[in-house]
PDB file of C-alpha atoms and ligand atoms in Angstrom:
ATOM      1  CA  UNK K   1       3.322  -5.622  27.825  1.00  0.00           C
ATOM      2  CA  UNK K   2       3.323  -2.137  26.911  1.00  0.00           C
ATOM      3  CA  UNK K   3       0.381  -0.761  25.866  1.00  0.00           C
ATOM      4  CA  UNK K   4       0.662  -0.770  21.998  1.00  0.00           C
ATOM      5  CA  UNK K   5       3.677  -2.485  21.826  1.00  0.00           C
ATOM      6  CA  UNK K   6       7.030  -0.997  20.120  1.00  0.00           C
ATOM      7  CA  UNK K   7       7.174  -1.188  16.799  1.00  0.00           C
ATOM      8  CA  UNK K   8      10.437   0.317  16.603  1.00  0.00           C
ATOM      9  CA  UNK K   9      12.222  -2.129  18.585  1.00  0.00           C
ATOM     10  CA  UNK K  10      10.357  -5.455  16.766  1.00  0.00           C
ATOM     11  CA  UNK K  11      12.734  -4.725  13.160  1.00  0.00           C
ATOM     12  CA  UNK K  12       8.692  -3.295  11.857  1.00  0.00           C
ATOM     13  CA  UNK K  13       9.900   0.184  10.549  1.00  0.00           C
ATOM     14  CA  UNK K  14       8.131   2.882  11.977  1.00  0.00           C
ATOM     15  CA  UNK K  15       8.250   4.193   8.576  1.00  0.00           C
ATOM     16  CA  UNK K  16       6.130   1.289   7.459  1.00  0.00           C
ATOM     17  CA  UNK K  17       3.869   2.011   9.830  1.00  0.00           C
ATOM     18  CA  UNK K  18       3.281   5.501   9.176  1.00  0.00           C
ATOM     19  CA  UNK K  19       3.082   4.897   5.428  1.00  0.00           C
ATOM     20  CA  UNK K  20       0.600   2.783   6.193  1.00  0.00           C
ATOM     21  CA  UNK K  21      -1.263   4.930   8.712  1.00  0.00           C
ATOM     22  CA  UNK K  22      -1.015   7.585   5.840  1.00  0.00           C
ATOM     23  CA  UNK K  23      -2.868   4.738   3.572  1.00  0.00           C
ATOM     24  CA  UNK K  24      -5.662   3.749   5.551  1.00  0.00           C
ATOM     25  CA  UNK K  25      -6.573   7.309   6.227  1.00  0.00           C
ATOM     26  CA  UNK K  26      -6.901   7.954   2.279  1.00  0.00           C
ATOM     27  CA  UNK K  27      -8.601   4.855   1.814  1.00  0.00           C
ATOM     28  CA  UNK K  28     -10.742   5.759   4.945  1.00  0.00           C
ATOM     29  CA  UNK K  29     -11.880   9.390   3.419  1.00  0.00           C
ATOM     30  CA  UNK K  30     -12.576   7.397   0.266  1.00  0.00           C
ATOM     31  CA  UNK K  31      -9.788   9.198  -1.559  1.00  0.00           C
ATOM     32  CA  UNK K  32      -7.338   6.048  -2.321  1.00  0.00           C
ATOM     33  CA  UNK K  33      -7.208   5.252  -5.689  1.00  0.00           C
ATOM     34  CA  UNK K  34      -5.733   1.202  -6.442  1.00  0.00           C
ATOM     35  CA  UNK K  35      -2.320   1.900  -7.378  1.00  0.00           C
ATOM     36  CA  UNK K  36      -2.920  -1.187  -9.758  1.00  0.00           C
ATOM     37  CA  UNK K  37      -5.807  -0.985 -11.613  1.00  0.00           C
ATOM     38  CA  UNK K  38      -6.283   2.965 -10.856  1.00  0.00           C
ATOM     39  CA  UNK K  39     -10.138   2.586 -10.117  1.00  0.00           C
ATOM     40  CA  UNK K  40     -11.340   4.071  -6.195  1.00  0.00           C
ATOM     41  CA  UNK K  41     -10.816   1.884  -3.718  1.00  0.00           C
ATOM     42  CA  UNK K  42     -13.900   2.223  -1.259  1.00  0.00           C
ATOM     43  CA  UNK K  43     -13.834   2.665   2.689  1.00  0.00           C
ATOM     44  CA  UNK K  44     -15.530  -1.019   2.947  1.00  0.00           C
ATOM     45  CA  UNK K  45     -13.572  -2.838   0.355  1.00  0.00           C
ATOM     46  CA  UNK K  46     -10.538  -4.919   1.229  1.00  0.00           C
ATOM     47  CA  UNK K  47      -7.509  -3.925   0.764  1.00  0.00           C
ATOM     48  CA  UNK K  48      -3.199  -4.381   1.021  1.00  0.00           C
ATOM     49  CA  UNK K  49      -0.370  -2.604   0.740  1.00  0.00           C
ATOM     50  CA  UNK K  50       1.004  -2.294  -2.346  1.00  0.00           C
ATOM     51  CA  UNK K  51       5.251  -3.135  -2.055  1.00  0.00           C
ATOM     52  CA  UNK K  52       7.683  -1.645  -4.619  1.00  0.00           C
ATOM     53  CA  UNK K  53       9.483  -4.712  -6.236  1.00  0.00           C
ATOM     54  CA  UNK K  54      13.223  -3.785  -4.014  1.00  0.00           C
ATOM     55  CA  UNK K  55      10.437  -3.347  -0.791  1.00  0.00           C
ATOM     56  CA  UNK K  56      12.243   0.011  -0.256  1.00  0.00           C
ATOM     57  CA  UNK K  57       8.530   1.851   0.207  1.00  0.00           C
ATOM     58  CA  UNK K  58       5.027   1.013  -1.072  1.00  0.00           C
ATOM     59  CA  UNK K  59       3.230   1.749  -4.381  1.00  0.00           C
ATOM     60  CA  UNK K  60       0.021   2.546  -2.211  1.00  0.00           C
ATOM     61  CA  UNK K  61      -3.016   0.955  -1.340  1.00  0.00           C
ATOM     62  CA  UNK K  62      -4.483  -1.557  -3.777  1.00  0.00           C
ATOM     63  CA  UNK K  63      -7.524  -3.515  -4.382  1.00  0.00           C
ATOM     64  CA  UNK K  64      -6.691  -7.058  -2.022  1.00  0.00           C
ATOM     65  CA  UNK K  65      -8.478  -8.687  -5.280  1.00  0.00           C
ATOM     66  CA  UNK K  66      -5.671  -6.630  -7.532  1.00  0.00           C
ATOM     67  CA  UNK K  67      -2.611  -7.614  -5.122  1.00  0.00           C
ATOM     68  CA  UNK K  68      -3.117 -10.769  -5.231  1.00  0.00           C
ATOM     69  CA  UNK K  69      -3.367 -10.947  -8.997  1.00  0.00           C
ATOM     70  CA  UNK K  70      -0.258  -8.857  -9.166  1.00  0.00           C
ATOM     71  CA  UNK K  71       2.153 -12.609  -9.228  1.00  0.00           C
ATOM     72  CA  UNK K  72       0.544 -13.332 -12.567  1.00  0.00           C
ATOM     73  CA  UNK K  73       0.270  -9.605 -14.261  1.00  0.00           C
ATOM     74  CA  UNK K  74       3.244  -8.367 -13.023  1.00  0.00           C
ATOM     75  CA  UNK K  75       5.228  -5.770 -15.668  1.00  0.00           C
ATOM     76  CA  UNK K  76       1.487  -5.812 -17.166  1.00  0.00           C
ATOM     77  CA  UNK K  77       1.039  -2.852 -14.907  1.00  0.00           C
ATOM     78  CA  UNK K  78       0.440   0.750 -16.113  1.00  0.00           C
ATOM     79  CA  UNK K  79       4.102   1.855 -15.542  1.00  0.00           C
ATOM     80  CA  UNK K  80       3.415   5.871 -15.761  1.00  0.00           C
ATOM     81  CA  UNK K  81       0.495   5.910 -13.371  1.00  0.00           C
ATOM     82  CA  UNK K  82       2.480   3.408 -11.038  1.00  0.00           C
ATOM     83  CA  UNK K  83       5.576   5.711 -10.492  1.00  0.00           C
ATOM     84  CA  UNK K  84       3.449   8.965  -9.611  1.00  0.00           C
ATOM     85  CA  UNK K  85       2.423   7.012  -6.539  1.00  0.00           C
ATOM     86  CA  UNK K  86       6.013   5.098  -6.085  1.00  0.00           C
ATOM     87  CA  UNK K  87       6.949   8.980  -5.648  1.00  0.00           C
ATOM     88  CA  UNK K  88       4.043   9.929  -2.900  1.00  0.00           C
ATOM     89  CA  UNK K  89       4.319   6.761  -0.746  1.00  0.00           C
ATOM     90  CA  UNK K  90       7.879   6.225  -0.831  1.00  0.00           C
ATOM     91  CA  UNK K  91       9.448   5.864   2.468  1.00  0.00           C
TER      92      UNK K  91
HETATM   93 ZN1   ZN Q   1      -7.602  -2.330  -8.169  1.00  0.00          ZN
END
């Protein structure tokens, strides 16, 4: 197998990937901020990535306690803060 496998070739967007390379580095540097509930999100805490409803790109890194809460509060969300970071992690 080759070493690190091809993403490309497996239907897993490279795009994706990078988007979520890009993530992990801000949440890494302690820079993220929860693209649901806003707050920090800390190098140490768990977290996903945050879809956009039509899975075209990704809201940004959230909270993995906010994601999964996301089902239930959905449309509760802060829409203005939201679409600033639809903008900066769209794909
Ligand atoms: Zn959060």
């Amino acid at each position: 197998m080759p070493r690190g496998g091809n993403t490309n070739a497996r239907g897993y967007g490279a795009p994706h990937v990078a988007a979520r390379a890009a993530m992990k580095r801000a949440v890494d540097a302690g820079t993220a901020q929860c693209s649901i509930c806003g707050g920090p999100i800390s190098p140490h805490e768990p977290w996903d990535a945050d879809h956009t409803d039509d899975r075209t790109g990704y809201r940004g890194p959230a909270h993995r306690s906010c994601n999964r809460r996301t089902g239930a509060i959905k449309g509760n969300r802060a829409r203005g803060q939201a679409s600033a970071q639809v903008k900066r992690w769209r794909l």
